[in-house]
Amino acid sequence: MKTESKLALCAFGLVVVVGGAVGLAGVTGSDSAVESRTGSSHHDDSHESGGTAGHHHASDGGALPEGLRVATDPTYPVGTTVVLTADHMPGMNGAPATISGAFDTTTYSVSYTPTTGGSPVVDHRWVVHEELENPGPAPLADGTQVVLRADHMPGMDGARATIDSSTDETVYMVDLQADGIEMRDHKWVVESEITPVR
């Protein structure tokens, strides 16, 4: 083989390797990239400074945490069709949803580093007080260090986290279809992230 041909093949191989590495880096980029693609500026469950691109909730939300109190008189009772204004994941903002649970508790936004490794997740919305390990009385102050017992996403259960903010709004579980994925019992959406169907 001529020297020019060998050099051309080497250069092509280098382009493929570097291009593949750049492509893979994009796959594991932060969810802020998802936000910028969807035009979102809301601090939300899509983890602005870490995590994986996209929102890896299971299609079935799983069991409720122990001790969670059902809301006695929620604005949106179970079975109500609503429209979501939360943008926790692509396709959620503006999506119709059905309320599958309503609860009275303190709900937190948290930042944590996944136990599976990777970039820190910032301002994950939401976890409820009952998804924290031995939290003591609610509400916990902003900045409190906690251990998560939620398993909404890979690497969350057992992760050390910091409370970013809290709310005592009614918190809801919803069934919805977002970004082509059908989800049942999605946890969580707070009342200010819901509007009635008009």
PDB file of C-alpha atoms in Angstrom:
ATOM      1  CA  MET A   1       0.000   0.000   0.000  1.00  0.00           C
ATOM      2  CA  LYS A   2       1.307   3.459  -0.860  1.00  0.00           C
ATOM      3  CA  THR A   3       2.317   5.842   1.908  1.00  0.00           C
ATOM      4  CA  GLU A   4      -0.366   8.357   0.886  1.00  0.00           C
ATOM      5  CA  SER A   5      -3.071   5.667   1.162  1.00  0.00           C
ATOM      6  CA  LYS A   6      -1.835   4.595   4.614  1.00  0.00           C
ATOM      7  CA  LEU A   7      -1.855   8.214   5.812  1.00  0.00           C
ATOM      8  CA  ALA A   8      -5.366   8.738   4.463  1.00  0.00           C
ATOM      9  CA  LEU A   9      -6.614   5.598   6.261  1.00  0.00           C
ATOM     10  CA  CYS A  10      -4.957   6.674   9.528  1.00  0.00           C
ATOM     11  CA  ALA A  11      -6.481  10.143   9.277  1.00  0.00           C
ATOM     12  CA  PHE A  12      -9.928   8.627   8.578  1.00  0.00           C
ATOM     13  CA  GLY A  13      -9.586   6.293  11.591  1.00  0.00           C
ATOM     14  CA  LEU A  14      -8.673   9.237  13.826  1.00  0.00           C
ATOM     15  CA  VAL A  15     -11.726  11.204  12.644  1.00  0.00           C
ATOM     16  CA  VAL A  16     -13.990   8.214  13.369  1.00  0.00           C
ATOM     17  CA  VAL A  17     -12.557   7.697  16.875  1.00  0.00           C
ATOM     18  CA  VAL A  18     -12.689  11.389  17.815  1.00  0.00           C
ATOM     19  CA  GLY A  19     -16.151  11.808  16.282  1.00  0.00           C
ATOM     20  CA  GLY A  20     -17.424   8.758  18.176  1.00  0.00           C
ATOM     21  CA  ALA A  21     -16.047  10.082  21.455  1.00  0.00           C
ATOM     22  CA  VAL A  22     -17.688  13.456  20.891  1.00  0.00           C
ATOM     23  CA  GLY A  23     -20.969  11.726  20.038  1.00  0.00           C
ATOM     24  CA  LEU A  24     -20.839   9.613  23.191  1.00  0.00           C
ATOM     25  CA  ALA A  25     -20.088  12.688  25.288  1.00  0.00           C
ATOM     26  CA  GLY A  26     -23.312  14.184  23.959  1.00  0.00           C
ATOM     27  CA  VAL A  27     -25.246  11.084  25.068  1.00  0.00           C
ATOM     28  CA  THR A  28     -24.147  11.512  28.665  1.00  0.00           C
ATOM     29  CA  GLY A  29     -24.453  15.296  28.745  1.00  0.00           C
ATOM     30  CA  SER A  30     -26.418  17.191  31.344  1.00  0.00           C
ATOM     31  CA  ASP A  31     -30.140  17.634  31.294  1.00  0.00           C
ATOM     32  CA  SER A  32     -29.531  21.346  30.823  1.00  0.00           C
ATOM     33  CA  ALA A  33     -28.993  20.346  27.213  1.00  0.00           C
ATOM     34  CA  VAL A  34     -32.504  18.916  27.233  1.00  0.00           C
ATOM     35  CA  GLU A  35     -33.758  22.192  28.686  1.00  0.00           C
ATOM     36  CA  SER A  36     -32.013  24.261  26.043  1.00  0.00           C
ATOM     37  CA  ARG A  37     -33.458  22.052  23.295  1.00  0.00           C
ATOM     38  CA  THR A  38     -36.961  22.367  24.743  1.00  0.00           C
ATOM     39  CA  GLY A  39     -36.653  26.066  25.506  1.00  0.00           C
ATOM     40  CA  SER A  40     -37.182  25.596  29.230  1.00  0.00           C
ATOM     41  CA  SER A  41     -35.754  27.990  31.764  1.00  0.00           C
ATOM     42  CA  HIS A  42     -37.690  26.651  34.780  1.00  0.00           C
ATOM     43  CA  HIS A  43     -35.716  25.023  37.602  1.00  0.00           C
ATOM     44  CA  ASP A  44     -37.144  21.582  37.443  1.00  0.00           C
ATOM     45  CA  ASP A  45     -36.852  17.853  37.675  1.00  0.00           C
ATOM     46  CA  SER A  46     -34.703  17.733  34.563  1.00  0.00           C
ATOM     47  CA  HIS A  47     -31.501  18.303  36.553  1.00  0.00           C
ATOM     48  CA  GLU A  48     -29.881  21.366  35.089  1.00  0.00           C
ATOM     49  CA  SER A  49     -26.333  20.531  36.046  1.00  0.00           C
ATOM     50  CA  GLY A  50     -26.080  16.820  35.721  1.00  0.00           C
ATOM     51  CA  GLY A  51     -27.638  13.464  35.248  1.00  0.00           C
ATOM     52  CA  THR A  52     -28.372  12.032  31.863  1.00  0.00           C
ATOM     53  CA  ALA A  53     -29.953  13.600  28.832  1.00  0.00           C
ATOM     54  CA  GLY A  54     -33.621  12.806  29.131  1.00  0.00           C
ATOM     55  CA  HIS A  55     -35.567  11.757  32.140  1.00  0.00           C
ATOM     56  CA  HIS A  56     -35.192   8.112  33.061  1.00  0.00           C
ATOM     57  CA  HIS A  57     -38.308   7.573  35.110  1.00  0.00           C
ATOM     58  CA  ALA A  58     -39.781   4.101  34.846  1.00  0.00           C
ATOM     59  CA  SER A  59     -43.108   3.876  33.009  1.00  0.00           C
ATOM     60  CA  ASP A  60     -44.649   2.618  36.267  1.00  0.00           C
ATOM     61  CA  GLY A  61     -44.004   4.890  39.256  1.00  0.00           C
ATOM     62  CA  GLY A  62     -43.825   2.008  41.737  1.00  0.00           C
ATOM     63  CA  ALA A  63     -45.021   1.767  45.321  1.00  0.00           C
ATOM     64  CA  LEU A  64     -45.791   4.750  47.523  1.00  0.00           C
ATOM     65  CA  PRO A  65     -43.405   5.518  50.370  1.00  0.00           C
ATOM     66  CA  GLU A  66     -44.601   4.369  53.795  1.00  0.00           C
ATOM     67  CA  GLY A  67     -46.361   6.923  55.960  1.00  0.00           C
ATOM     68  CA  LEU A  68     -47.542   9.181  53.145  1.00  0.00           C
ATOM     69  CA  ARG A  69     -50.935  10.769  54.010  1.00  0.00           C
ATOM     70  CA  VAL A  70     -53.673  10.852  51.386  1.00  0.00           C
ATOM     71  CA  ALA A  71     -55.049  14.392  50.936  1.00  0.00           C
ATOM     72  CA  THR A  72     -58.538  14.694  52.409  1.00  0.00           C
ATOM     73  CA  ASP A  73     -59.870  17.459  50.151  1.00  0.00           C
ATOM     74  CA  PRO A  74     -57.510  17.994  47.192  1.00  0.00           C
ATOM     75  CA  THR A  75     -58.204  20.597  44.519  1.00  0.00           C
ATOM     76  CA  TYR A  76     -57.786  17.833  41.936  1.00  0.00           C
ATOM     77  CA  PRO A  77     -59.269  14.520  43.168  1.00  0.00           C
ATOM     78  CA  VAL A  78     -58.131  11.139  41.832  1.00  0.00           C
ATOM     79  CA  GLY A  79     -59.468  10.628  38.306  1.00  0.00           C
ATOM     80  CA  THR A  80     -59.478  14.347  37.403  1.00  0.00           C
ATOM     81  CA  THR A  81     -58.065  15.208  33.975  1.00  0.00           C
ATOM     82  CA  VAL A  82     -55.693  18.178  34.168  1.00  0.00           C
ATOM     83  CA  VAL A  83     -53.025  19.949  32.117  1.00  0.00           C
ATOM     84  CA  LEU A  84     -49.457  20.002  33.452  1.00  0.00           C
ATOM     85  CA  THR A  85     -47.370  23.168  33.493  1.00  0.00           C
ATOM     86  CA  ALA A  86     -44.308  21.419  34.972  1.00  0.00           C
ATOM     87  CA  ASP A  87     -41.396  20.829  32.620  1.00  0.00           C
ATOM     88  CA  HIS A  88     -39.629  18.090  34.541  1.00  0.00           C
ATOM     89  CA  MET A  89     -39.025  16.220  31.303  1.00  0.00           C
ATOM     90  CA  PRO A  90     -39.424  16.763  27.560  1.00  0.00           C
ATOM     91  CA  GLY A  91     -43.063  16.826  26.493  1.00  0.00           C
ATOM     92  CA  MET A  92     -44.471  17.347  29.984  1.00  0.00           C
ATOM     93  CA  ASN A  93     -45.320  21.054  29.863  1.00  0.00           C
ATOM     94  CA  GLY A  94     -48.821  21.336  28.386  1.00  0.00           C
ATOM     95  CA  ALA A  95     -49.464  17.584  28.476  1.00  0.00           C
ATOM     96  CA  PRO A  96     -52.850  16.316  29.604  1.00  0.00           C
ATOM     97  CA  ALA A  97     -52.672  14.037  32.634  1.00  0.00           C
ATOM     98  CA  THR A  98     -54.949  12.142  34.980  1.00  0.00           C
ATOM     99  CA  ILE A  99     -54.553  12.480  38.737  1.00  0.00           C
ATOM    100  CA  SER A 100     -53.746   9.060  40.228  1.00  0.00           C
ATOM    101  CA  GLY A 101     -53.010  10.208  43.796  1.00  0.00           C
ATOM    102  CA  ALA A 102     -53.103  13.333  45.977  1.00  0.00           C
ATOM    103  CA  PHE A 103     -51.118  13.663  49.220  1.00  0.00           C
ATOM    104  CA  ASP A 104     -50.437  16.039  52.103  1.00  0.00           C
ATOM    105  CA  THR A 105     -46.727  16.237  52.912  1.00  0.00           C
ATOM    106  CA  THR A 106     -43.663  18.442  52.509  1.00  0.00           C
ATOM    107  CA  THR A 107     -42.123  18.191  49.059  1.00  0.00           C
ATOM    108  CA  TYR A 108     -38.480  19.023  48.325  1.00  0.00           C
ATOM    109  CA  SER A 109     -36.251  19.993  45.467  1.00  0.00           C
ATOM    110  CA  VAL A 110     -32.872  18.320  46.004  1.00  0.00           C
ATOM    111  CA  SER A 111     -29.378  18.233  44.538  1.00  0.00           C
ATOM    112  CA  TYR A 112     -27.380  15.013  44.680  1.00  0.00           C
ATOM    113  CA  THR A 113     -24.672  12.942  43.048  1.00  0.00           C
ATOM    114  CA  PRO A 114     -26.026   9.623  41.728  1.00  0.00           C
ATOM    115  CA  THR A 115     -24.707   6.482  43.433  1.00  0.00           C
ATOM    116  CA  THR A 116     -24.078   5.127  39.936  1.00  0.00           C
ATOM    117  CA  GLY A 117     -21.565   7.919  39.275  1.00  0.00           C
ATOM    118  CA  GLY A 118     -21.774  10.713  36.783  1.00  0.00           C
ATOM    119  CA  SER A 119     -22.439  14.405  37.074  1.00  0.00           C
ATOM    120  CA  PRO A 120     -24.298  15.901  40.043  1.00  0.00           C
ATOM    121  CA  VAL A 121     -28.036  16.380  39.599  1.00  0.00           C
ATOM    122  CA  VAL A 122     -29.147  19.893  40.547  1.00  0.00           C
ATOM    123  CA  ASP A 123     -32.657  20.954  41.621  1.00  0.00           C
ATOM    124  CA  HIS A 124     -34.382  17.608  41.105  1.00  0.00           C
ATOM    125  CA  ARG A 125     -38.095  18.176  41.504  1.00  0.00           C
ATOM    126  CA  TRP A 126     -39.521  16.433  43.513  1.00  0.00           C
ATOM    127  CA  VAL A 127     -39.047  14.082  46.458  1.00  0.00           C
ATOM    128  CA  VAL A 128     -41.460  13.906  49.365  1.00  0.00           C
ATOM    129  CA  HIS A 129     -40.484  13.937  53.048  1.00  0.00           C
ATOM    130  CA  GLU A 130     -41.308  10.219  53.317  1.00  0.00           C
ATOM    131  CA  GLU A 131     -38.665   9.432  50.670  1.00  0.00           C
ATOM    132  CA  LEU A 132     -35.835  10.620  52.931  1.00  0.00           C
ATOM    133  CA  GLU A 133     -33.929   8.383  55.314  1.00  0.00           C
ATOM    134  CA  ASN A 134     -34.780   9.187  58.974  1.00  0.00           C
ATOM    135  CA  PRO A 135     -35.581  12.822  58.167  1.00  0.00           C
ATOM    136  CA  GLY A 136     -37.048  13.923  61.489  1.00  0.00           C
ATOM    137  CA  PRO A 137     -39.931  16.409  61.554  1.00  0.00           C
ATOM    138  CA  ALA A 138     -40.916  18.351  58.446  1.00  0.00           C
ATOM    139  CA  PRO A 139     -40.151  20.748  56.968  1.00  0.00           C
ATOM    140  CA  LEU A 140     -36.386  20.468  56.672  1.00  0.00           C
ATOM    141  CA  ALA A 141     -34.474  23.723  56.163  1.00  0.00           C
ATOM    142  CA  ASP A 142     -32.842  24.574  52.852  1.00  0.00           C
ATOM    143  CA  GLY A 143     -29.266  23.314  52.889  1.00  0.00           C
ATOM    144  CA  THR A 144     -30.031  20.281  55.089  1.00  0.00           C
ATOM    145  CA  GLN A 145     -28.031  17.182  54.137  1.00  0.00           C
ATOM    146  CA  VAL A 146     -30.186  14.065  53.663  1.00  0.00           C
ATOM    147  CA  VAL A 147     -30.058  10.543  52.228  1.00  0.00           C
ATOM    148  CA  LEU A 148     -32.596   9.767  49.509  1.00  0.00           C
ATOM    149  CA  ARG A 149     -34.760   6.667  49.578  1.00  0.00           C
ATOM    150  CA  ALA A 150     -36.612   7.560  46.381  1.00  0.00           C
ATOM    151  CA  ASP A 151     -35.957   5.450  43.307  1.00  0.00           C
ATOM    152  CA  HIS A 152     -37.407   7.712  40.628  1.00  0.00           C
ATOM    153  CA  MET A 153     -34.199   7.483  38.624  1.00  0.00           C
ATOM    154  CA  PRO A 154     -31.095   5.277  38.498  1.00  0.00           C
ATOM    155  CA  GLY A 155     -28.569   6.178  41.213  1.00  0.00           C
ATOM    156  CA  MET A 156     -31.051   8.073  43.355  1.00  0.00           C
ATOM    157  CA  ASP A 157     -31.802   5.549  46.116  1.00  0.00           C
ATOM    158  CA  GLY A 158     -29.115   5.874  48.791  1.00  0.00           C
ATOM    159  CA  ALA A 159     -27.613   9.057  47.354  1.00  0.00           C
ATOM    160  CA  ARG A 160     -26.571  11.879  49.685  1.00  0.00           C
ATOM    161  CA  ALA A 161     -28.459  15.044  48.828  1.00  0.00           C
ATOM    162  CA  THR A 162     -28.934  18.676  49.839  1.00  0.00           C
ATOM    163  CA  ILE A 163     -32.360  20.251  50.238  1.00  0.00           C
ATOM    164  CA  ASP A 164     -32.614  23.147  47.764  1.00  0.00           C
ATOM    165  CA  SER A 165     -36.162  24.239  48.587  1.00  0.00           C
ATOM    166  CA  SER A 166     -39.450  22.927  49.927  1.00  0.00           C
ATOM    167  CA  THR A 167     -43.182  23.403  49.557  1.00  0.00           C
ATOM    168  CA  ASP A 168     -46.222  22.275  51.517  1.00  0.00           C
ATOM    169  CA  GLU A 169     -48.545  22.352  48.495  1.00  0.00           C
ATOM    170  CA  THR A 170     -50.638  19.263  47.820  1.00  0.00           C
ATOM    171  CA  VAL A 171     -48.463  16.884  45.841  1.00  0.00           C
ATOM    172  CA  TYR A 172     -49.867  14.650  43.127  1.00  0.00           C
ATOM    173  CA  MET A 173     -49.120  11.452  41.278  1.00  0.00           C
ATOM    174  CA  VAL A 174     -50.213  11.531  37.638  1.00  0.00           C
ATOM    175  CA  ASP A 175     -50.698   9.281  34.642  1.00  0.00           C
ATOM    176  CA  LEU A 176     -49.482  10.947  31.467  1.00  0.00           C
ATOM    177  CA  GLN A 177     -47.881  10.563  28.091  1.00  0.00           C
ATOM    178  CA  ALA A 178     -44.789  12.726  27.574  1.00  0.00           C
ATOM    179  CA  ASP A 179     -42.277  12.650  24.744  1.00  0.00           C
ATOM    180  CA  GLY A 180     -43.854   9.440  23.406  1.00  0.00           C
ATOM    181  CA  ILE A 181     -43.587   7.593  26.740  1.00  0.00           C
ATOM    182  CA  GLU A 182     -46.696   6.564  28.664  1.00  0.00           C
ATOM    183  CA  MET A 183     -46.212   6.805  32.429  1.00  0.00           C
ATOM    184  CA  ARG A 184     -48.408   5.635  35.272  1.00  0.00           C
ATOM    185  CA  ASP A 185     -48.160   7.049  38.799  1.00  0.00           C
ATOM    186  CA  HIS A 186     -45.448   9.559  37.881  1.00  0.00           C
ATOM    187  CA  LYS A 187     -44.016  11.044  41.084  1.00  0.00           C
ATOM    188  CA  TRP A 188     -44.347  14.018  41.709  1.00  0.00           C
ATOM    189  CA  VAL A 189     -46.153  17.153  40.548  1.00  0.00           C
ATOM    190  CA  VAL A 190     -47.129  19.897  43.000  1.00  0.00           C
ATOM    191  CA  GLU A 191     -50.388  21.810  42.780  1.00  0.00           C
ATOM    192  CA  SER A 192     -48.859  24.964  41.275  1.00  0.00           C
ATOM    193  CA  GLU A 193     -47.671  22.826  38.327  1.00  0.00           C
ATOM    194  CA  ILE A 194     -51.223  21.810  37.400  1.00  0.00           C
ATOM    195  CA  THR A 195     -54.060  23.652  35.685  1.00  0.00           C
ATOM    196  CA  PRO A 196     -57.633  22.526  35.078  1.00  0.00           C
ATOM    197  CA  VAL A 197     -58.733  21.456  31.620  1.00  0.00           C
ATOM    198  CA  ARG A 198     -60.489  24.404  29.946  1.00  0.00           C
TER     199      ARG A 198
END
